[in-house]
Amino acid sequence: MPRPCVAGSLITASIVLVLGPTGCGLFDGHVTTDDEGFESDLGDSSSGPGGDASSGSTTATSSDGGEEGDCTDPCPAVGASACQGGGVATCVDKGDGCPLWSAPVACGDEEVCDAGACVIETSKRFGEAITYAVPEGGTASGGFARPDGVPEALGDDFWSLLDIDGDHRLDLVVTARAVSKQGYEWWPRTMGYPNAPYWEVYRGESDGFASKPIAWPVPSEGRSESGLVTLEGQPKIEGDAFWSLRDLDGDGRPDLVLTGRAHANGLDWIERGIGYPNTPYWEVYRNEGDGFAAVPSTWSVPSGGPIDRGYYVAD
């Protein structure tokens, strides 16, 4: 016999289910419970009599079509960044409680992604600055303010940077000091010239130049009144030399090379290679690692170069 259709309530040990009035064709069944929850014995509310029983459960979908709570690849924290495909992806929250990586933003032409940020490639940028110690000297007003310099006052230095000892580190080389002023120029002189001339060499070290220089012996050559006042020079008066530093013997250390001299030419002088034109040669003072040799080697050169002059300079 059919059960009457009434409004009522079904009470279990822990659940109260309120049933409203229904049509018999729409709801006809009973609800029981077991130890794990409800067990339905309900008629199909959509298919009509004889239809399949519903499972009684539904799945909510999020606004983007995925299942709500389906967070398969969450990122660690909103605002975090990571390298993806040559660009930078950012962790964002679209409001569904599931932070995900955004599409990567590509880095620039000369940039790479490193630790979640676009940076200039290491080979195309400077490293971090370090403090490199320099000694006292140079000019009284500014010290060794440039890689090479000339005096600004009496007693100031002439200096240059050069790997003079061949250890692949630049050394600070003081070649002369200002001893007087002639016109607008300070007149230099190599230390110890003319009896025992030398340069002062502050060797390059890993974190700066040595605090004290070594005396680097040089020959009594160059200019007759001042010596070898610079790394490279030319005559002031007749008899002075042309000189420069060149590693002629290929041992990794620059040698002192005298290539020519000033010769009388009426009221003036003319430059000419040593021994030109019959037996031209250069005078080479070999670098010995702590100074130049006291006696030069004869370095043969061909009978060429400018007419009446020969190869009087190294360049």
PDB file of C-alpha atoms in Angstrom:
ATOM      1  CA  MET A   1       0.000   0.000   0.000  1.00  0.00           C
ATOM      2  CA  PRO A   2       1.409   3.453  -0.883  1.00  0.00           C
ATOM      3  CA  ARG A   3       2.681   5.556   1.948  1.00  0.00           C
ATOM      4  CA  PRO A   4       0.797   8.796   2.498  1.00  0.00           C
ATOM      5  CA  CYS A   5       2.471  12.015   1.380  1.00  0.00           C
ATOM      6  CA  VAL A   6       2.796  14.217   4.437  1.00  0.00           C
ATOM      7  CA  ALA A   7       4.950  16.958   5.820  1.00  0.00           C
ATOM      8  CA  GLY A   8       6.996  15.789   8.706  1.00  0.00           C
ATOM      9  CA  SER A   9      10.445  15.166  10.129  1.00  0.00           C
ATOM     10  CA  LEU A  10      12.775  12.257  10.326  1.00  0.00           C
ATOM     11  CA  ILE A  11      14.865  12.095  13.477  1.00  0.00           C
ATOM     12  CA  THR A  12      17.967  10.020  13.884  1.00  0.00           C
ATOM     13  CA  ALA A  13      20.369   9.810  16.776  1.00  0.00           C
ATOM     14  CA  SER A  14      22.312  12.874  15.621  1.00  0.00           C
ATOM     15  CA  ILE A  15      20.593  14.372  12.566  1.00  0.00           C
ATOM     16  CA  VAL A  16      17.250  16.051  12.105  1.00  0.00           C
ATOM     17  CA  LEU A  17      16.012  16.079   8.521  1.00  0.00           C
ATOM     18  CA  VAL A  18      13.023  18.289   7.871  1.00  0.00           C
ATOM     19  CA  LEU A  19      10.856  17.108   5.043  1.00  0.00           C
ATOM     20  CA  GLY A  20       8.497  19.517   3.364  1.00  0.00           C
ATOM     21  CA  PRO A  21       5.381  18.624   1.452  1.00  0.00           C
ATOM     22  CA  THR A  22       6.167  16.857  -1.755  1.00  0.00           C
ATOM     23  CA  GLY A  23       4.337  15.200  -4.487  1.00  0.00           C
ATOM     24  CA  CYS A  24       4.411  11.481  -4.385  1.00  0.00           C
ATOM     25  CA  GLY A  25       5.824  11.317  -7.861  1.00  0.00           C
ATOM     26  CA  LEU A  26       8.732  13.559  -6.949  1.00  0.00           C
ATOM     27  CA  PHE A  27       9.850  12.094  -3.668  1.00  0.00           C
ATOM     28  CA  ASP A  28       9.234   8.611  -2.510  1.00  0.00           C
ATOM     29  CA  GLY A  29      11.789   6.968  -0.354  1.00  0.00           C
ATOM     30  CA  HIS A  30      13.323   6.745   3.040  1.00  0.00           C
ATOM     31  CA  VAL A  31      16.628   7.720   4.608  1.00  0.00           C
ATOM     32  CA  THR A  32      18.624   5.570   6.907  1.00  0.00           C
ATOM     33  CA  THR A  33      22.007   6.041   8.478  1.00  0.00           C
ATOM     34  CA  ASP A  34      24.934   3.845   9.133  1.00  0.00           C
ATOM     35  CA  ASP A  35      28.151   4.359  11.014  1.00  0.00           C
ATOM     36  CA  GLU A  36      29.765   6.266   8.117  1.00  0.00           C
ATOM     37  CA  GLY A  37      26.944   8.683   7.160  1.00  0.00           C
ATOM     38  CA  PHE A  38      23.717   8.746   5.251  1.00  0.00           C
ATOM     39  CA  GLU A  39      22.610   5.950   3.008  1.00  0.00           C
ATOM     40  CA  SER A  40      19.945   7.047   0.560  1.00  0.00           C
ATOM     41  CA  ASP A  41      17.119   4.993  -0.781  1.00  0.00           C
ATOM     42  CA  LEU A  42      15.521   7.737  -2.808  1.00  0.00           C
ATOM     43  CA  GLY A  43      13.647   7.669  -6.002  1.00  0.00           C
ATOM     44  CA  ASP A  44      15.098   9.428  -9.012  1.00  0.00           C
ATOM     45  CA  SER A  45      13.880  13.005  -8.989  1.00  0.00           C
ATOM     46  CA  SER A  46      14.621  13.653 -12.614  1.00  0.00           C
ATOM     47  CA  SER A  47      14.189  10.460 -14.575  1.00  0.00           C
ATOM     48  CA  GLY A  48      10.866   9.481 -13.253  1.00  0.00           C
ATOM     49  CA  PRO A  49       9.922   6.061 -12.038  1.00  0.00           C
ATOM     50  CA  GLY A  50      12.317   3.355 -12.957  1.00  0.00           C
ATOM     51  CA  GLY A  51      15.282   5.732 -13.410  1.00  0.00           C
ATOM     52  CA  ASP A  52      18.741   5.165 -11.963  1.00  0.00           C
ATOM     53  CA  ALA A  53      19.363   6.205  -8.396  1.00  0.00           C
ATOM     54  CA  SER A  54      21.361   9.397  -7.880  1.00  0.00           C
ATOM     55  CA  SER A  55      24.625   9.261  -5.966  1.00  0.00           C
ATOM     56  CA  GLY A  56      23.505  12.187  -3.861  1.00  0.00           C
ATOM     57  CA  SER A  57      26.846  14.072  -4.326  1.00  0.00           C
ATOM     58  CA  THR A  58      27.806  17.011  -6.564  1.00  0.00           C
ATOM     59  CA  THR A  59      31.132  18.639  -7.583  1.00  0.00           C
ATOM     60  CA  ALA A  60      31.449  22.449  -7.632  1.00  0.00           C
ATOM     61  CA  THR A  61      33.422  23.998 -10.454  1.00  0.00           C
ATOM     62  CA  SER A  62      35.414  27.183 -10.298  1.00  0.00           C
ATOM     63  CA  SER A  63      34.910  30.142 -12.576  1.00  0.00           C
ATOM     64  CA  ASP A  64      37.781  29.096 -14.853  1.00  0.00           C
ATOM     65  CA  GLY A  65      36.321  25.683 -15.535  1.00  0.00           C
ATOM     66  CA  GLY A  66      38.529  23.700 -13.147  1.00  0.00           C
ATOM     67  CA  GLU A  67      37.385  21.987 -10.045  1.00  0.00           C
ATOM     68  CA  GLU A  68      37.275  24.170  -6.954  1.00  0.00           C
ATOM     69  CA  GLY A  69      40.166  23.287  -4.684  1.00  0.00           C
ATOM     70  CA  ASP A  70      42.050  21.597  -7.516  1.00  0.00           C
ATOM     71  CA  CYS A  71      45.483  23.218  -6.795  1.00  0.00           C
ATOM     72  CA  THR A  72      47.812  20.856  -8.617  1.00  0.00           C
ATOM     73  CA  ASP A  73      50.884  23.126  -8.927  1.00  0.00           C
ATOM     74  CA  PRO A  74      50.709  25.965  -6.407  1.00  0.00           C
ATOM     75  CA  CYS A  75      53.561  28.441  -6.059  1.00  0.00           C
ATOM     76  CA  PRO A  76      55.080  29.023  -2.618  1.00  0.00           C
ATOM     77  CA  ALA A  77      53.899  32.553  -1.824  1.00  0.00           C
ATOM     78  CA  VAL A  78      52.208  35.456  -3.575  1.00  0.00           C
ATOM     79  CA  GLY A  79      54.862  37.805  -4.938  1.00  0.00           C
ATOM     80  CA  ALA A  80      57.575  35.158  -5.269  1.00  0.00           C
ATOM     81  CA  SER A  81      59.433  34.962  -8.582  1.00  0.00           C
ATOM     82  CA  ALA A  82      61.190  32.201 -10.496  1.00  0.00           C
ATOM     83  CA  CYS A  83      63.011  31.662 -13.782  1.00  0.00           C
ATOM     84  CA  GLN A  84      60.926  30.001 -16.495  1.00  0.00           C
ATOM     85  CA  GLY A  85      61.744  29.684 -20.180  1.00  0.00           C
ATOM     86  CA  GLY A  86      64.263  32.512 -20.303  1.00  0.00           C
ATOM     87  CA  GLY A  87      62.018  34.903 -18.393  1.00  0.00           C
ATOM     88  CA  VAL A  88      60.600  35.650 -14.950  1.00  0.00           C
ATOM     89  CA  ALA A  89      57.329  34.178 -13.690  1.00  0.00           C
ATOM     90  CA  THR A  90      55.540  35.684 -10.668  1.00  0.00           C
ATOM     91  CA  CYS A  91      53.397  33.932  -8.069  1.00  0.00           C
ATOM     92  CA  VAL A  92      49.898  35.489  -8.206  1.00  0.00           C
ATOM     93  CA  ASP A  93      46.529  34.820  -6.531  1.00  0.00           C
ATOM     94  CA  LYS A  94      43.515  35.107  -8.841  1.00  0.00           C
ATOM     95  CA  GLY A  95      41.138  35.144  -5.907  1.00  0.00           C
ATOM     96  CA  ASP A  96      40.394  31.442  -5.711  1.00  0.00           C
ATOM     97  CA  GLY A  97      42.819  30.766  -2.883  1.00  0.00           C
ATOM     98  CA  CYS A  98      45.205  28.876  -5.131  1.00  0.00           C
ATOM     99  CA  PRO A  99      48.356  30.935  -5.979  1.00  0.00           C
ATOM    100  CA  LEU A 100      49.807  29.949  -9.336  1.00  0.00           C
ATOM    101  CA  TRP A 101      52.740  31.022 -11.528  1.00  0.00           C
ATOM    102  CA  SER A 102      51.984  33.686 -14.125  1.00  0.00           C
ATOM    103  CA  ALA A 103      53.188  33.448 -17.708  1.00  0.00           C
ATOM    104  CA  PRO A 104      56.926  34.346 -17.765  1.00  0.00           C
ATOM    105  CA  VAL A 105      57.994  37.822 -18.840  1.00  0.00           C
ATOM    106  CA  ALA A 106      60.996  37.544 -21.173  1.00  0.00           C
ATOM    107  CA  CYS A 107      64.333  39.100 -20.187  1.00  0.00           C
ATOM    108  CA  GLY A 108      66.095  41.677 -22.370  1.00  0.00           C
ATOM    109  CA  ASP A 109      68.497  40.959 -25.232  1.00  0.00           C
ATOM    110  CA  GLU A 110      71.658  40.934 -23.084  1.00  0.00           C
ATOM    111  CA  GLU A 111      70.010  39.648 -19.913  1.00  0.00           C
ATOM    112  CA  VAL A 112      69.569  36.234 -18.352  1.00  0.00           C
ATOM    113  CA  CYS A 113      67.296  35.087 -15.561  1.00  0.00           C
ATOM    114  CA  ASP A 114      69.144  34.387 -12.339  1.00  0.00           C
ATOM    115  CA  ALA A 115      67.464  33.598  -9.001  1.00  0.00           C
ATOM    116  CA  GLY A 116      64.119  34.936 -10.201  1.00  0.00           C
ATOM    117  CA  ALA A 117      65.364  38.207 -11.705  1.00  0.00           C
ATOM    118  CA  CYS A 118      66.623  39.440 -15.071  1.00  0.00           C
ATOM    119  CA  VAL A 119      70.276  40.490 -14.822  1.00  0.00           C
ATOM    120  CA  ILE A 120      72.984  41.431 -17.314  1.00  0.00           C
ATOM    121  CA  GLU A 121      75.121  38.454 -18.280  1.00  0.00           C
ATOM    122  CA  THR A 122      78.196  38.119 -16.059  1.00  0.00           C
ATOM    123  CA  SER A 123      80.533  38.339 -19.048  1.00  0.00           C
ATOM    124  CA  LYS A 124      78.998  41.696 -20.010  1.00  0.00           C
ATOM    125  CA  ARG A 125      79.086  43.585 -16.741  1.00  0.00           C
ATOM    126  CA  PHE A 126      81.563  44.744 -14.129  1.00  0.00           C
ATOM    127  CA  GLY A 127      82.000  42.832 -10.911  1.00  0.00           C
ATOM    128  CA  GLU A 128      81.694  44.307  -7.451  1.00  0.00           C
ATOM    129  CA  ALA A 129      84.132  47.092  -6.621  1.00  0.00           C
ATOM    130  CA  ILE A 130      87.019  46.317  -4.298  1.00  0.00           C
ATOM    131  CA  THR A 131      89.347  48.604  -2.377  1.00  0.00           C
ATOM    132  CA  TYR A 132      92.825  48.585  -3.941  1.00  0.00           C
ATOM    133  CA  ALA A 133      95.588  50.074  -1.815  1.00  0.00           C
ATOM    134  CA  VAL A 134      97.899  52.701  -3.334  1.00  0.00           C
ATOM    135  CA  PRO A 135     100.992  54.231  -1.739  1.00  0.00           C
ATOM    136  CA  GLU A 136     101.633  57.844  -0.903  1.00  0.00           C
ATOM    137  CA  GLY A 137     103.122  59.883  -3.722  1.00  0.00           C
ATOM    138  CA  GLY A 138     102.005  61.149  -7.102  1.00  0.00           C
ATOM    139  CA  THR A 139     101.082  64.797  -6.674  1.00  0.00           C
ATOM    140  CA  ALA A 140     100.932  66.730  -3.430  1.00  0.00           C
ATOM    141  CA  SER A 141      97.368  67.808  -4.190  1.00  0.00           C
ATOM    142  CA  GLY A 142      95.836  64.506  -5.260  1.00  0.00           C
ATOM    143  CA  GLY A 143      98.238  61.586  -4.881  1.00  0.00           C
ATOM    144  CA  PHE A 144      98.043  58.869  -7.530  1.00  0.00           C
ATOM    145  CA  ALA A 145      94.675  60.075  -8.777  1.00  0.00           C
ATOM    146  CA  ARG A 146      95.062  58.645 -12.306  1.00  0.00           C
ATOM    147  CA  PRO A 147      96.651  55.583 -13.925  1.00  0.00           C
ATOM    148  CA  ASP A 148      99.449  57.828 -15.182  1.00  0.00           C
ATOM    149  CA  GLY A 149     100.367  61.370 -14.331  1.00  0.00           C
ATOM    150  CA  VAL A 150     102.740  64.319 -14.430  1.00  0.00           C
ATOM    151  CA  PRO A 151     103.802  66.795 -11.753  1.00  0.00           C
ATOM    152  CA  GLU A 152     101.731  69.758 -10.653  1.00  0.00           C
ATOM    153  CA  ALA A 153     104.331  71.139  -8.258  1.00  0.00           C
ATOM    154  CA  LEU A 154     107.969  70.810  -7.299  1.00  0.00           C
ATOM    155  CA  GLY A 155     108.686  67.306  -5.993  1.00  0.00           C
ATOM    156  CA  ASP A 156     105.672  65.665  -7.676  1.00  0.00           C
ATOM    157  CA  ASP A 157     106.106  62.404  -9.591  1.00  0.00           C
ATOM    158  CA  PHE A 158     105.937  61.170 -13.166  1.00  0.00           C
ATOM    159  CA  TRP A 159     104.266  57.742 -13.042  1.00  0.00           C
ATOM    160  CA  SER A 160     102.635  55.031 -15.169  1.00  0.00           C
ATOM    161  CA  LEU A 161     101.052  51.593 -14.806  1.00  0.00           C
ATOM    162  CA  LEU A 162     102.910  48.685 -16.393  1.00  0.00           C
ATOM    163  CA  ASP A 163     103.484  44.992 -15.702  1.00  0.00           C
ATOM    164  CA  ILE A 164     107.206  45.553 -15.559  1.00  0.00           C
ATOM    165  CA  ASP A 165     108.148  42.275 -13.829  1.00  0.00           C
ATOM    166  CA  GLY A 166     106.018  39.985 -16.027  1.00  0.00           C
ATOM    167  CA  ASP A 167     103.841  38.476 -13.264  1.00  0.00           C
ATOM    168  CA  HIS A 168     100.582  39.470 -15.026  1.00  0.00           C
ATOM    169  CA  ARG A 169      99.826  42.195 -12.481  1.00  0.00           C
ATOM    170  CA  LEU A 170     100.144  45.891 -13.195  1.00  0.00           C
ATOM    171  CA  ASP A 171     102.856  47.666 -11.249  1.00  0.00           C
ATOM    172  CA  LEU A 172     102.995  51.344 -10.337  1.00  0.00           C
ATOM    173  CA  VAL A 173     106.198  52.741 -11.843  1.00  0.00           C
ATOM    174  CA  VAL A 174     107.544  56.155 -10.802  1.00  0.00           C
ATOM    175  CA  THR A 175     110.061  57.191 -13.461  1.00  0.00           C
ATOM    176  CA  ALA A 176     111.049  60.743 -12.429  1.00  0.00           C
ATOM    177  CA  ARG A 177     110.296  63.758 -10.212  1.00  0.00           C
ATOM    178  CA  ALA A 178     109.944  67.467 -10.886  1.00  0.00           C
ATOM    179  CA  VAL A 179     113.168  69.237  -9.867  1.00  0.00           C
ATOM    180  CA  SER A 180     112.612  72.673 -11.433  1.00  0.00           C
ATOM    181  CA  LYS A 181     110.234  74.661 -13.608  1.00  0.00           C
ATOM    182  CA  GLN A 182     111.048  75.985 -17.072  1.00  0.00           C
ATOM    183  CA  GLY A 183     108.352  78.186 -18.528  1.00  0.00           C
ATOM    184  CA  TYR A 184     105.043  76.410 -18.045  1.00  0.00           C
ATOM    185  CA  GLU A 185     106.587  72.945 -17.678  1.00  0.00           C
ATOM    186  CA  TRP A 186     108.045  71.137 -14.727  1.00  0.00           C
ATOM    187  CA  TRP A 187     111.513  69.814 -15.504  1.00  0.00           C
ATOM    188  CA  PRO A 188     111.829  66.136 -14.544  1.00  0.00           C
ATOM    189  CA  ARG A 189     114.782  64.013 -13.563  1.00  0.00           C
ATOM    190  CA  THR A 190     115.071  60.279 -13.027  1.00  0.00           C
ATOM    191  CA  MET A 191     115.898  59.395  -9.431  1.00  0.00           C
ATOM    192  CA  GLY A 192     119.651  58.932  -8.922  1.00  0.00           C
ATOM    193  CA  TYR A 193     120.539  60.319 -12.361  1.00  0.00           C
ATOM    194  CA  PRO A 194     123.240  60.426 -13.699  1.00  0.00           C
ATOM    195  CA  ASN A 195     125.430  58.286 -11.437  1.00  0.00           C
ATOM    196  CA  ALA A 196     123.058  55.488 -10.367  1.00  0.00           C
ATOM    197  CA  PRO A 197     119.647  56.101 -11.968  1.00  0.00           C
ATOM    198  CA  TYR A 198     116.631  53.998 -11.040  1.00  0.00           C
ATOM    199  CA  TRP A 199     112.869  53.875 -11.178  1.00  0.00           C
ATOM    200  CA  GLU A 200     110.695  53.250  -8.142  1.00  0.00           C
ATOM    201  CA  VAL A 201     108.454  50.222  -8.684  1.00  0.00           C
ATOM    202  CA  TYR A 202     105.492  49.487  -6.420  1.00  0.00           C
ATOM    203  CA  ARG A 203     104.740  45.889  -7.316  1.00  0.00           C
ATOM    204  CA  GLY A 204     101.120  44.949  -7.944  1.00  0.00           C
ATOM    205  CA  GLU A 205      99.673  42.527  -5.382  1.00  0.00           C
ATOM    206  CA  SER A 206      96.284  40.829  -5.058  1.00  0.00           C
ATOM    207  CA  ASP A 207      94.725  43.642  -3.030  1.00  0.00           C
ATOM    208  CA  GLY A 208      96.816  46.678  -3.938  1.00  0.00           C
ATOM    209  CA  PHE A 209     100.277  47.970  -4.655  1.00  0.00           C
ATOM    210  CA  ALA A 210     103.132  47.270  -2.273  1.00  0.00           C
ATOM    211  CA  SER A 211     103.452  49.971   0.372  1.00  0.00           C
ATOM    212  CA  LYS A 212     107.181  50.360  -0.303  1.00  0.00           C
ATOM    213  CA  PRO A 213     108.887  50.542  -3.718  1.00  0.00           C
ATOM    214  CA  ILE A 214     111.889  48.627  -4.972  1.00  0.00           C
ATOM    215  CA  ALA A 215     114.687  50.442  -6.791  1.00  0.00           C
ATOM    216  CA  TRP A 216     114.644  49.348 -10.448  1.00  0.00           C
ATOM    217  CA  PRO A 217     118.062  50.106 -12.018  1.00  0.00           C
ATOM    218  CA  VAL A 218     117.983  51.817 -15.420  1.00  0.00           C
ATOM    219  CA  PRO A 219     120.931  52.888 -17.616  1.00  0.00           C
ATOM    220  CA  SER A 220     122.225  56.467 -17.738  1.00  0.00           C
ATOM    221  CA  GLU A 221     120.490  57.032 -21.046  1.00  0.00           C
ATOM    222  CA  GLY A 222     117.542  58.941 -22.481  1.00  0.00           C
ATOM    223  CA  ARG A 223     117.917  62.708 -22.215  1.00  0.00           C
ATOM    224  CA  SER A 224     121.316  64.077 -21.317  1.00  0.00           C
ATOM    225  CA  GLU A 225     119.971  66.424 -18.642  1.00  0.00           C
ATOM    226  CA  SER A 226     117.328  64.219 -17.044  1.00  0.00           C
ATOM    227  CA  GLY A 227     117.638  60.529 -18.013  1.00  0.00           C
ATOM    228  CA  LEU A 228     114.822  58.086 -18.797  1.00  0.00           C
ATOM    229  CA  VAL A 229     112.053  60.253 -17.358  1.00  0.00           C
ATOM    230  CA  THR A 230     109.132  58.302 -18.860  1.00  0.00           C
ATOM    231  CA  LEU A 231     108.428  54.781 -20.132  1.00  0.00           C
ATOM    232  CA  GLU A 232     108.777  56.065 -23.690  1.00  0.00           C
ATOM    233  CA  GLY A 233     110.530  59.213 -24.877  1.00  0.00           C
ATOM    234  CA  GLN A 234     112.337  61.189 -27.525  1.00  0.00           C
ATOM    235  CA  PRO A 235     115.273  63.617 -27.658  1.00  0.00           C
ATOM    236  CA  LYS A 236     115.297  67.201 -26.456  1.00  0.00           C
ATOM    237  CA  ILE A 237     118.741  68.065 -27.778  1.00  0.00           C
ATOM    238  CA  GLU A 238     121.439  66.559 -29.983  1.00  0.00           C
ATOM    239  CA  GLY A 239     122.733  63.252 -28.633  1.00  0.00           C
ATOM    240  CA  ASP A 240     119.553  62.338 -26.763  1.00  0.00           C
ATOM    241  CA  ALA A 241     117.959  58.947 -27.447  1.00  0.00           C
ATOM    242  CA  PHE A 242     114.635  57.588 -28.649  1.00  0.00           C
ATOM    243  CA  TRP A 243     113.510  54.850 -26.251  1.00  0.00           C
ATOM    244  CA  SER A 244     110.538  52.643 -25.452  1.00  0.00           C
ATOM    245  CA  LEU A 245     109.640  49.424 -23.643  1.00  0.00           C
ATOM    246  CA  ARG A 246     109.091  46.306 -25.771  1.00  0.00           C
ATOM    247  CA  ASP A 247     109.292  42.592 -24.970  1.00  0.00           C
ATOM    248  CA  LEU A 248     111.708  41.859 -27.798  1.00  0.00           C
ATOM    249  CA  ASP A 249     112.951  38.496 -26.531  1.00  0.00           C
ATOM    250  CA  GLY A 250     109.461  37.135 -25.759  1.00  0.00           C
ATOM    251  CA  ASP A 251     110.058  36.236 -22.110  1.00  0.00           C
ATOM    252  CA  GLY A 252     106.953  38.093 -20.900  1.00  0.00           C
ATOM    253  CA  ARG A 253     108.897  41.056 -19.503  1.00  0.00           C
ATOM    254  CA  PRO A 254     109.279  44.413 -21.301  1.00  0.00           C
ATOM    255  CA  ASP A 255     112.836  45.305 -22.321  1.00  0.00           C
ATOM    256  CA  LEU A 256     114.244  48.823 -22.581  1.00  0.00           C
ATOM    257  CA  VAL A 257     114.947  49.514 -26.260  1.00  0.00           C
ATOM    258  CA  LEU A 258     117.010  52.440 -27.573  1.00  0.00           C
ATOM    259  CA  THR A 259     116.189  52.780 -31.259  1.00  0.00           C
ATOM    260  CA  GLY A 260     117.758  56.048 -32.424  1.00  0.00           C
ATOM    261  CA  ARG A 261     119.420  59.332 -31.501  1.00  0.00           C
ATOM    262  CA  ALA A 262     119.263  63.012 -32.408  1.00  0.00           C
ATOM    263  CA  HIS A 263     122.006  63.944 -34.904  1.00  0.00           C
ATOM    264  CA  ALA A 264     123.160  67.441 -35.810  1.00  0.00           C
ATOM    265  CA  ASN A 265     121.532  68.906 -38.907  1.00  0.00           C
ATOM    266  CA  GLY A 266     122.582  72.516 -39.374  1.00  0.00           C
ATOM    267  CA  LEU A 267     121.027  74.598 -36.608  1.00  0.00           C
ATOM    268  CA  ASP A 268     118.664  71.791 -35.679  1.00  0.00           C
ATOM    269  CA  TRP A 269     118.900  68.032 -35.265  1.00  0.00           C
ATOM    270  CA  ILE A 270     117.553  65.067 -37.192  1.00  0.00           C
ATOM    271  CA  GLU A 271     116.420  61.698 -35.873  1.00  0.00           C
ATOM    272  CA  ARG A 272     118.346  58.653 -37.089  1.00  0.00           C
ATOM    273  CA  GLY A 273     118.572  54.963 -36.255  1.00  0.00           C
ATOM    274  CA  ILE A 274     121.672  53.800 -34.393  1.00  0.00           C
ATOM    275  CA  GLY A 275     124.353  52.647 -36.882  1.00  0.00           C
ATOM    276  CA  TYR A 276     122.295  53.750 -39.891  1.00  0.00           C
ATOM    277  CA  PRO A 277     122.852  53.294 -42.831  1.00  0.00           C
ATOM    278  CA  ASN A 278     125.756  50.835 -42.855  1.00  0.00           C
ATOM    279  CA  THR A 279     125.082  48.574 -39.839  1.00  0.00           C
ATOM    280  CA  PRO A 280     121.804  49.644 -38.228  1.00  0.00           C
ATOM    281  CA  TYR A 281     120.903  48.155 -34.862  1.00  0.00           C
ATOM    282  CA  TRP A 282     119.020  48.847 -31.645  1.00  0.00           C
ATOM    283  CA  GLU A 283     120.427  48.749 -28.129  1.00  0.00           C
ATOM    284  CA  VAL A 284     118.369  46.401 -25.948  1.00  0.00           C
ATOM    285  CA  TYR A 285     118.658  46.447 -22.152  1.00  0.00           C
ATOM    286  CA  ARG A 286     117.056  43.152 -21.215  1.00  0.00           C
ATOM    287  CA  ASN A 287     114.577  42.968 -18.360  1.00  0.00           C
ATOM    288  CA  GLU A 288     116.023  40.803 -15.558  1.00  0.00           C
ATOM    289  CA  GLY A 289     112.945  40.777 -13.319  1.00  0.00           C
ATOM    290  CA  ASP A 290     114.249  43.344 -10.851  1.00  0.00           C
ATOM    291  CA  GLY A 291     115.898  45.862 -13.177  1.00  0.00           C
ATOM    292  CA  PHE A 292     117.335  46.317 -16.649  1.00  0.00           C
ATOM    293  CA  ALA A 293     120.710  44.869 -17.602  1.00  0.00           C
ATOM    294  CA  ALA A 294     123.619  47.228 -17.086  1.00  0.00           C
ATOM    295  CA  VAL A 295     125.006  46.532 -20.571  1.00  0.00           C
ATOM    296  CA  PRO A 296     122.834  46.456 -23.727  1.00  0.00           C
ATOM    297  CA  SER A 297     122.606  43.739 -26.351  1.00  0.00           C
ATOM    298  CA  THR A 298     122.993  44.654 -30.017  1.00  0.00           C
ATOM    299  CA  TRP A 299     119.750  43.958 -31.890  1.00  0.00           C
ATOM    300  CA  SER A 300     120.206  43.975 -35.670  1.00  0.00           C
ATOM    301  CA  VAL A 301     117.607  45.730 -37.814  1.00  0.00           C
ATOM    302  CA  PRO A 302     117.381  45.967 -41.623  1.00  0.00           C
ATOM    303  CA  SER A 303     118.483  48.970 -43.657  1.00  0.00           C
ATOM    304  CA  GLY A 304     115.010  50.332 -44.231  1.00  0.00           C
ATOM    305  CA  GLY A 305     112.650  52.904 -42.814  1.00  0.00           C
ATOM    306  CA  PRO A 306     112.503  56.595 -43.752  1.00  0.00           C
ATOM    307  CA  ILE A 307     115.269  57.837 -46.070  1.00  0.00           C
ATOM    308  CA  ASP A 308     118.284  59.252 -44.198  1.00  0.00           C
ATOM    309  CA  ARG A 309     116.758  58.126 -40.918  1.00  0.00           C
ATOM    310  CA  GLY A 310     116.189  54.375 -40.821  1.00  0.00           C
ATOM    311  CA  TYR A 311     114.180  52.638 -38.118  1.00  0.00           C
ATOM    312  CA  TYR A 312     114.771  55.211 -35.395  1.00  0.00           C
ATOM    313  CA  VAL A 313     111.582  54.384 -33.460  1.00  0.00           C
ATOM    314  CA  ALA A 314     109.963  51.059 -32.557  1.00  0.00           C
ATOM    315  CA  ASP A 315     106.554  51.940 -34.031  1.00  0.00           C
TER     316      ASP A 315
END
